[in-house]
mmCIF file of C-alpha atoms in Angstrom:
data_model
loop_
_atom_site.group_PDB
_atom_site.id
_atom_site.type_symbol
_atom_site.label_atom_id
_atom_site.label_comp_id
_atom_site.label_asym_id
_atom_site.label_seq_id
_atom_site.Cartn_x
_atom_site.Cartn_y
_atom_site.Cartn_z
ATOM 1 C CA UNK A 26 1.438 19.329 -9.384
ATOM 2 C CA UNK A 27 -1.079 22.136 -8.665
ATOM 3 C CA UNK A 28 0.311 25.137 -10.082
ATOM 4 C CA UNK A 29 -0.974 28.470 -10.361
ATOM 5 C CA UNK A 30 0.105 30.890 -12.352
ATOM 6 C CA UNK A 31 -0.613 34.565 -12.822
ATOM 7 C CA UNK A 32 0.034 37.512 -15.252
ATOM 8 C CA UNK A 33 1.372 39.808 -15.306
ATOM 9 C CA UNK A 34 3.496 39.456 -12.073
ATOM 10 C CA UNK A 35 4.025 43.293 -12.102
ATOM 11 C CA UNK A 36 2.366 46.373 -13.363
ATOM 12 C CA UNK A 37 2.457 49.735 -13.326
ATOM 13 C CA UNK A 38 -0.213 52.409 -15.225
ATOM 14 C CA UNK A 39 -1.846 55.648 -14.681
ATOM 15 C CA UNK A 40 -4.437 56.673 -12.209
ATOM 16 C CA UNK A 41 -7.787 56.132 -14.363
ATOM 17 C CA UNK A 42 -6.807 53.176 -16.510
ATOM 18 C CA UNK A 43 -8.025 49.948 -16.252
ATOM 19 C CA UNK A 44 -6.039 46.835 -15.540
ATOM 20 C CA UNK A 45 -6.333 43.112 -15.946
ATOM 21 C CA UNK A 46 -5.171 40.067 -14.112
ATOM 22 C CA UNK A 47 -5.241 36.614 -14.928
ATOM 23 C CA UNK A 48 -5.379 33.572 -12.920
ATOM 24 C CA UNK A 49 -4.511 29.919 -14.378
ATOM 25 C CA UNK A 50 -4.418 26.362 -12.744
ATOM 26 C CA UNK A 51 -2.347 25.024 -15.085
ATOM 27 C CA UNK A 52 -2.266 20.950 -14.069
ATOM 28 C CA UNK A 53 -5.680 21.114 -12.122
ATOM 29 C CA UNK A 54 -9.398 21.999 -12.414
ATOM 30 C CA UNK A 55 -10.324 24.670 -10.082
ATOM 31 C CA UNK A 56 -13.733 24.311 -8.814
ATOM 32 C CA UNK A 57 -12.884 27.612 -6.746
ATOM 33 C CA UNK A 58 -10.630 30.264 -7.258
ATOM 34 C CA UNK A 59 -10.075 33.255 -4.572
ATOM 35 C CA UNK A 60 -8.632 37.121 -5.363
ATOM 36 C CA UNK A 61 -6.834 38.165 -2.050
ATOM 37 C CA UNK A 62 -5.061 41.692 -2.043
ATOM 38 C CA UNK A 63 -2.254 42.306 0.571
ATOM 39 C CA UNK A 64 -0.730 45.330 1.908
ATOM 40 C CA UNK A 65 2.985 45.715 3.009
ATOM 41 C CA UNK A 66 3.336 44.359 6.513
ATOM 42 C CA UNK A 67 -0.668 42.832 6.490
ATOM 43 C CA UNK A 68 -2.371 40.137 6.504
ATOM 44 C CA UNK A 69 -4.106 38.372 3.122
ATOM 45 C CA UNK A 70 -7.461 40.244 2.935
ATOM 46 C CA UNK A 71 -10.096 37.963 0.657
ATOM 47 C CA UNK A 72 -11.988 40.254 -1.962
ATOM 48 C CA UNK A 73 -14.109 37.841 -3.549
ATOM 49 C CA UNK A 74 -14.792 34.221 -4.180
ATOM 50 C CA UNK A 75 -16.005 32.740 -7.704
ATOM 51 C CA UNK A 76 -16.972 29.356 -8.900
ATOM 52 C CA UNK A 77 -16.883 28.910 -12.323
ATOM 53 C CA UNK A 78 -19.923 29.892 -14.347
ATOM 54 C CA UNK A 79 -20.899 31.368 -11.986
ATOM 55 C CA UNK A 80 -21.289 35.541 -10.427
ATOM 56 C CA UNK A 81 -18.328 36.407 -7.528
ATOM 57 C CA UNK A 82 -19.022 36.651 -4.325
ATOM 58 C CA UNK A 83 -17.762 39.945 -3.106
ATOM 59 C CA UNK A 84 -16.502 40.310 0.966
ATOM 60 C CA UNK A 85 -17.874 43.370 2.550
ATOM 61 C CA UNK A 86 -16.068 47.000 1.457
ATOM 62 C CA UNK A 87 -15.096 45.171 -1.931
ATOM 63 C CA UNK A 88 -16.630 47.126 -4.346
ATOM 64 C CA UNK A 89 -17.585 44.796 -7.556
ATOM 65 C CA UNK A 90 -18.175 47.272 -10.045
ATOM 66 C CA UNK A 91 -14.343 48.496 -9.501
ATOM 67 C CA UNK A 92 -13.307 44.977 -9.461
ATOM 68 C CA UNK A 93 -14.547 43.049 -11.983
ATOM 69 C CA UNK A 94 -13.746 39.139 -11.403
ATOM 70 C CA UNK A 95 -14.964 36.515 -14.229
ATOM 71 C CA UNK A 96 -14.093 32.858 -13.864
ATOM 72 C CA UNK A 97 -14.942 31.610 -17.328
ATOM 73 C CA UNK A 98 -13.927 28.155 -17.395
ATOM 74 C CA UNK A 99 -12.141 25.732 -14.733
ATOM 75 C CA UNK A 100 -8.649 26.818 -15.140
ATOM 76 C CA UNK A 101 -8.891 30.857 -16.012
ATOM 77 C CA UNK A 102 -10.489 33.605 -13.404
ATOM 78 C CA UNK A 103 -9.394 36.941 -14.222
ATOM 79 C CA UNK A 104 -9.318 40.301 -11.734
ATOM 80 C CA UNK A 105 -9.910 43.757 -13.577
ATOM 81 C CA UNK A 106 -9.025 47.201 -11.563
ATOM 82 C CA UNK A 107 -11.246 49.324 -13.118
ATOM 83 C CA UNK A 108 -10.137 53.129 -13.271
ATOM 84 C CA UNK A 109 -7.532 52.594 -10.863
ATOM 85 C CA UNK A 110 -6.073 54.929 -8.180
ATOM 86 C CA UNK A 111 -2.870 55.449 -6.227
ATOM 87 C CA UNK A 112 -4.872 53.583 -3.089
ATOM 88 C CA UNK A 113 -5.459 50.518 -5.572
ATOM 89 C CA UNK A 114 -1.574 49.580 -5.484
ATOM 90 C CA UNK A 115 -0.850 46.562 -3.398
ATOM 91 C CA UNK A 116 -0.004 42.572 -4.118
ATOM 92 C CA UNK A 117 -2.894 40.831 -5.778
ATOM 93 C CA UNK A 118 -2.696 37.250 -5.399
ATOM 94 C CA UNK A 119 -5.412 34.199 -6.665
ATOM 95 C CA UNK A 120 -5.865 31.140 -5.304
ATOM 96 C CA UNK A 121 -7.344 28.250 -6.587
ATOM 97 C CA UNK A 122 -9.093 24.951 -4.672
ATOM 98 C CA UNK A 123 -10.944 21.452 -5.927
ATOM 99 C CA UNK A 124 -13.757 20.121 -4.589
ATOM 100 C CA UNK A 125 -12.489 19.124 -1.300
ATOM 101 C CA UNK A 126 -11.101 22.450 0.208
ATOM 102 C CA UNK A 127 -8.091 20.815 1.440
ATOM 103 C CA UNK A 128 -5.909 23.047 0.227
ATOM 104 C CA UNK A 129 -5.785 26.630 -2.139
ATOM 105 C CA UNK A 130 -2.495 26.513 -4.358
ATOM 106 C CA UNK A 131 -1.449 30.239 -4.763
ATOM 107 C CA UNK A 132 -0.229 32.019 -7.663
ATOM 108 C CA UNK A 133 2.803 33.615 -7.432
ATOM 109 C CA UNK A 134 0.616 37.169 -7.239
ATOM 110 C CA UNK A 135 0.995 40.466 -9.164
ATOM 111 C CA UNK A 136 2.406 43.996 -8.289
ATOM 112 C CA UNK A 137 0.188 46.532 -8.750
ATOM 113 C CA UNK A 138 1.591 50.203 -8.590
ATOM 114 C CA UNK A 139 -0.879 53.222 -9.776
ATOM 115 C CA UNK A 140 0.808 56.483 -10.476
ATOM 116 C CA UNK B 18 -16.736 36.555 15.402
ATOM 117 C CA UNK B 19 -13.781 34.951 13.814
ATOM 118 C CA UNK B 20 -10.461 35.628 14.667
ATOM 119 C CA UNK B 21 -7.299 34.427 14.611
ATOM 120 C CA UNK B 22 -3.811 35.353 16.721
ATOM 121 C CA UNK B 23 -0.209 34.792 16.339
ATOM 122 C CA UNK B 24 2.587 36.693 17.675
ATOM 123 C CA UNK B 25 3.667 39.835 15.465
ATOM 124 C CA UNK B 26 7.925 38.776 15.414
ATOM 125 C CA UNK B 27 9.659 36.213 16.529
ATOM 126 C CA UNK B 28 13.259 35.616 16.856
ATOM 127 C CA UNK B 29 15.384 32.426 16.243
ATOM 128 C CA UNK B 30 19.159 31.197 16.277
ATOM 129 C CA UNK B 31 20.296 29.240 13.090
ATOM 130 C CA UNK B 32 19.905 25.294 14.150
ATOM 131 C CA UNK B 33 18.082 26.219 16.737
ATOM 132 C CA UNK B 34 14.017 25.014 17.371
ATOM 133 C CA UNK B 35 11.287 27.830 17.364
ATOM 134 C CA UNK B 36 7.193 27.148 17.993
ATOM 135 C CA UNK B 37 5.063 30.013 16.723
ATOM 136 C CA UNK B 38 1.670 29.946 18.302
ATOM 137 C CA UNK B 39 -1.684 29.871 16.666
ATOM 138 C CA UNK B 40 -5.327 30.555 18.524
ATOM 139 C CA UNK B 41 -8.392 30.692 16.819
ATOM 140 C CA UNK B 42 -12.297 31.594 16.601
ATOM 141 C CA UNK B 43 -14.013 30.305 13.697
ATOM 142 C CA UNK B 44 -17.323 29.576 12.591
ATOM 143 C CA UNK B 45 -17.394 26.025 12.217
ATOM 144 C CA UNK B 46 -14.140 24.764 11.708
ATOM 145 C CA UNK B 47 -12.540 22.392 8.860
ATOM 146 C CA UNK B 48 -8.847 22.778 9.462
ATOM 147 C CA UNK B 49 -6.207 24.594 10.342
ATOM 148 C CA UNK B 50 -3.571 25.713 7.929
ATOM 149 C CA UNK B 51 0.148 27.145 8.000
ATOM 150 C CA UNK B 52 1.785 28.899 5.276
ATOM 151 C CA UNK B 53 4.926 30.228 4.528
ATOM 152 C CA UNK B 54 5.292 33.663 3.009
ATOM 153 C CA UNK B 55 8.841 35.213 2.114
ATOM 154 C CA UNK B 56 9.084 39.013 1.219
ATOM 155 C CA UNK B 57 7.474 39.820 -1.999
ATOM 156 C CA UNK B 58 5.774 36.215 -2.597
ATOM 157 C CA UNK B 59 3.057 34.993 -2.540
ATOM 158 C CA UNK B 60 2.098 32.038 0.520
ATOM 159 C CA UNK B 61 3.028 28.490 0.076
ATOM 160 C CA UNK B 62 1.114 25.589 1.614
ATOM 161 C CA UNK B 63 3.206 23.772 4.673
ATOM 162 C CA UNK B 64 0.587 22.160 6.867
ATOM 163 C CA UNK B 65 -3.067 21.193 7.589
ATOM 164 C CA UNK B 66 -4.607 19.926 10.414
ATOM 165 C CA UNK B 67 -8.012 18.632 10.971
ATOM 166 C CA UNK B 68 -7.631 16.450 13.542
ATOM 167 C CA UNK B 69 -6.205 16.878 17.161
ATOM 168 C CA UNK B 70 -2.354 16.039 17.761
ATOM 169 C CA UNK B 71 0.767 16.276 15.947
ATOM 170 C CA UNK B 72 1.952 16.257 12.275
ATOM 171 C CA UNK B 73 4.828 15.737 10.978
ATOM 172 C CA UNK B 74 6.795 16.947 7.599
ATOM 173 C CA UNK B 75 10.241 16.788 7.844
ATOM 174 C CA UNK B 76 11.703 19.771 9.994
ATOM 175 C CA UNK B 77 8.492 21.217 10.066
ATOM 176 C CA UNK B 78 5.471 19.900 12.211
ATOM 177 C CA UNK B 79 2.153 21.405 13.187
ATOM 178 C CA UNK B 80 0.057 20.565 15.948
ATOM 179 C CA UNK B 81 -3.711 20.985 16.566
ATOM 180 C CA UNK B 82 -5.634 20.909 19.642
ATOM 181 C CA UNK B 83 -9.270 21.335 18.371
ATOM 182 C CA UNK B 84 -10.883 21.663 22.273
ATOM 183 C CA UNK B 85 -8.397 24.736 23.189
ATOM 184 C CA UNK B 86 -8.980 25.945 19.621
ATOM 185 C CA UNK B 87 -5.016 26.151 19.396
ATOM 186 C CA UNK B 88 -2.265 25.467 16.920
ATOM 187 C CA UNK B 89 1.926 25.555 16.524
ATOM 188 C CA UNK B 90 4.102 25.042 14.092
ATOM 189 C CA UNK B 91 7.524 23.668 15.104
ATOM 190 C CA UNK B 92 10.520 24.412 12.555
ATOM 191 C CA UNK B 93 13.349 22.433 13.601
ATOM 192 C CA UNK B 94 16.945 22.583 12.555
ATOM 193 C CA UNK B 95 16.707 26.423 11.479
ATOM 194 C CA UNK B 96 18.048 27.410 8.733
ATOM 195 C CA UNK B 97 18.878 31.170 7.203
ATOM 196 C CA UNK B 98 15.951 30.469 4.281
ATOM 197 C CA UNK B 99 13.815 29.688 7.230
ATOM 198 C CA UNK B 100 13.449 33.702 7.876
ATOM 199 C CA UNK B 101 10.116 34.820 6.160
ATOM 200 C CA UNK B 102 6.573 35.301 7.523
ATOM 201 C CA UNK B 103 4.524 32.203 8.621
ATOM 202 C CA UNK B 104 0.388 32.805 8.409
ATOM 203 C CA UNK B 105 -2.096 30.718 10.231
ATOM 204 C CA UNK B 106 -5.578 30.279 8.598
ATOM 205 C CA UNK B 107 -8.516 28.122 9.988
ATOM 206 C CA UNK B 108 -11.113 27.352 7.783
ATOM 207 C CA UNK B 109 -14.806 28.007 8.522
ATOM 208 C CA UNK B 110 -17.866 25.706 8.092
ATOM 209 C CA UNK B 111 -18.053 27.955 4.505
ATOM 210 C CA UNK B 112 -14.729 26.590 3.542
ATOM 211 C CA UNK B 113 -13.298 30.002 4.190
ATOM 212 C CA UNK B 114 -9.794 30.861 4.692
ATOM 213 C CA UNK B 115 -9.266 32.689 8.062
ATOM 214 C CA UNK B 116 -6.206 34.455 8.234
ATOM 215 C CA UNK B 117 -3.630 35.431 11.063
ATOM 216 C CA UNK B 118 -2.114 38.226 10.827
ATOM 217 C CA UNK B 119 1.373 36.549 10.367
ATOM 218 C CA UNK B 120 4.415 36.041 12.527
ATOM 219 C CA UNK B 121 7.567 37.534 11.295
ATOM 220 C CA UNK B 122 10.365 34.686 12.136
ATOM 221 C CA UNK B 123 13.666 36.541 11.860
ATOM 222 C CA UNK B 124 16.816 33.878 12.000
ATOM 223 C CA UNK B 125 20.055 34.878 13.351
ATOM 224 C CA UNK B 126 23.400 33.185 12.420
#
């Protein structure tokens, strides 16, 4: 059990164009669902945090009008890179939680390269 | 502030025992995880530890001392699949993830 998914695993588009991600728990309800971006050779570095129904909490230098996160129900948060640039690419990857923070299941993350 | 250190790279023998070391500063703390994280993936859940002392999964354990603010992770029997990045993360009174930096485990036939 506890399976995230996301889509599209990789993508690649033009400097300027926007880009969406999605995030599913597909066998759970996710009271919480995190947007992490990693760079070759780093560390996960949290970009925001959303409950759903509710605004995203952004961590500081994460701009939230470039990226737009909307958890809409339980099971879907999505991640738009809005006018995207060559510094943009990196490995997205959502997580999801319950209630009791035990644990965040991770989706298998998305490639994103910006010519 | 919060922080949290593990080696960079670490090197290990196939069938062989490695411990890769965990400290860390947190505000508030509600557990201590360990993930694995092969080249291109994204990080999958091997341990979490709340309490103090030692637990065990198979041929991987993880132990917590909560007073030294410490943690290891003990892969035994190593095998070739075993090679791939292992991240620490200790969760704050916010139930925020933490995260080390990773340690690189390269294994060695």
């Amino acid at each position: 059990g506890a399976v995230v998914s996301q889509h599209p695993s990789r993508v690649i588009c033009k400097s300027g164009t926007s880009v969406k991600i999605e995030c599913r728990s597909l066998d759970f309800q996710a009271t919480t669902m995190f947007w992490y971006r990693q760079f070759p050779k780093q560390s996960l570095m949290l970009m925001a945090t959303s409950n759903e129904g509710s605004k995203a909490t952004y961590e500081q230098g994460v701009e939230k009008d470039k990226f737009l996160i909307n958890h809409a129900s339980l099971t879907l948060s999505t991640l738009t890179v809005t006018s995207a640039h060559p510094e943009d690419s990196s490995f997205y990857i959502c997580s999801a939680s319950t209630s009791d923070y035990n644990e965040q299941f991770f989706g298998p993350g998305t490639r994103l390269t910006v010519l | 502030g919060q922080n949290i250190d593990q080696p960079t790279e670490m090197t290990a023998t196939e069938g062989a025992i490695v411990q890769i070391n965990c400290t860390y500063q947190t505000s508030g703390f509600n557990g201590l995880f360990w993930y694995q994280q092969h080249a291109g993936e994204a990080p999958t859940f091997l341990s979490y530890n709340v309490l103090d002392g030692l637990e065990e999964k198979g041929r991987f354990s993880s132990f917590l001392s909560r007073s030294k603010g410490y943690s290891y992770l003990l892969l035994k029997e190593l095998q070739m699949k075993d090679s791939a990045s292992y991240l620490c993360a200790g969760m704050d009174s916010n139930y925020q993830l933490i995260w080390g930096a990773g340690t690189k485990l390269i294994i060695k036939p």
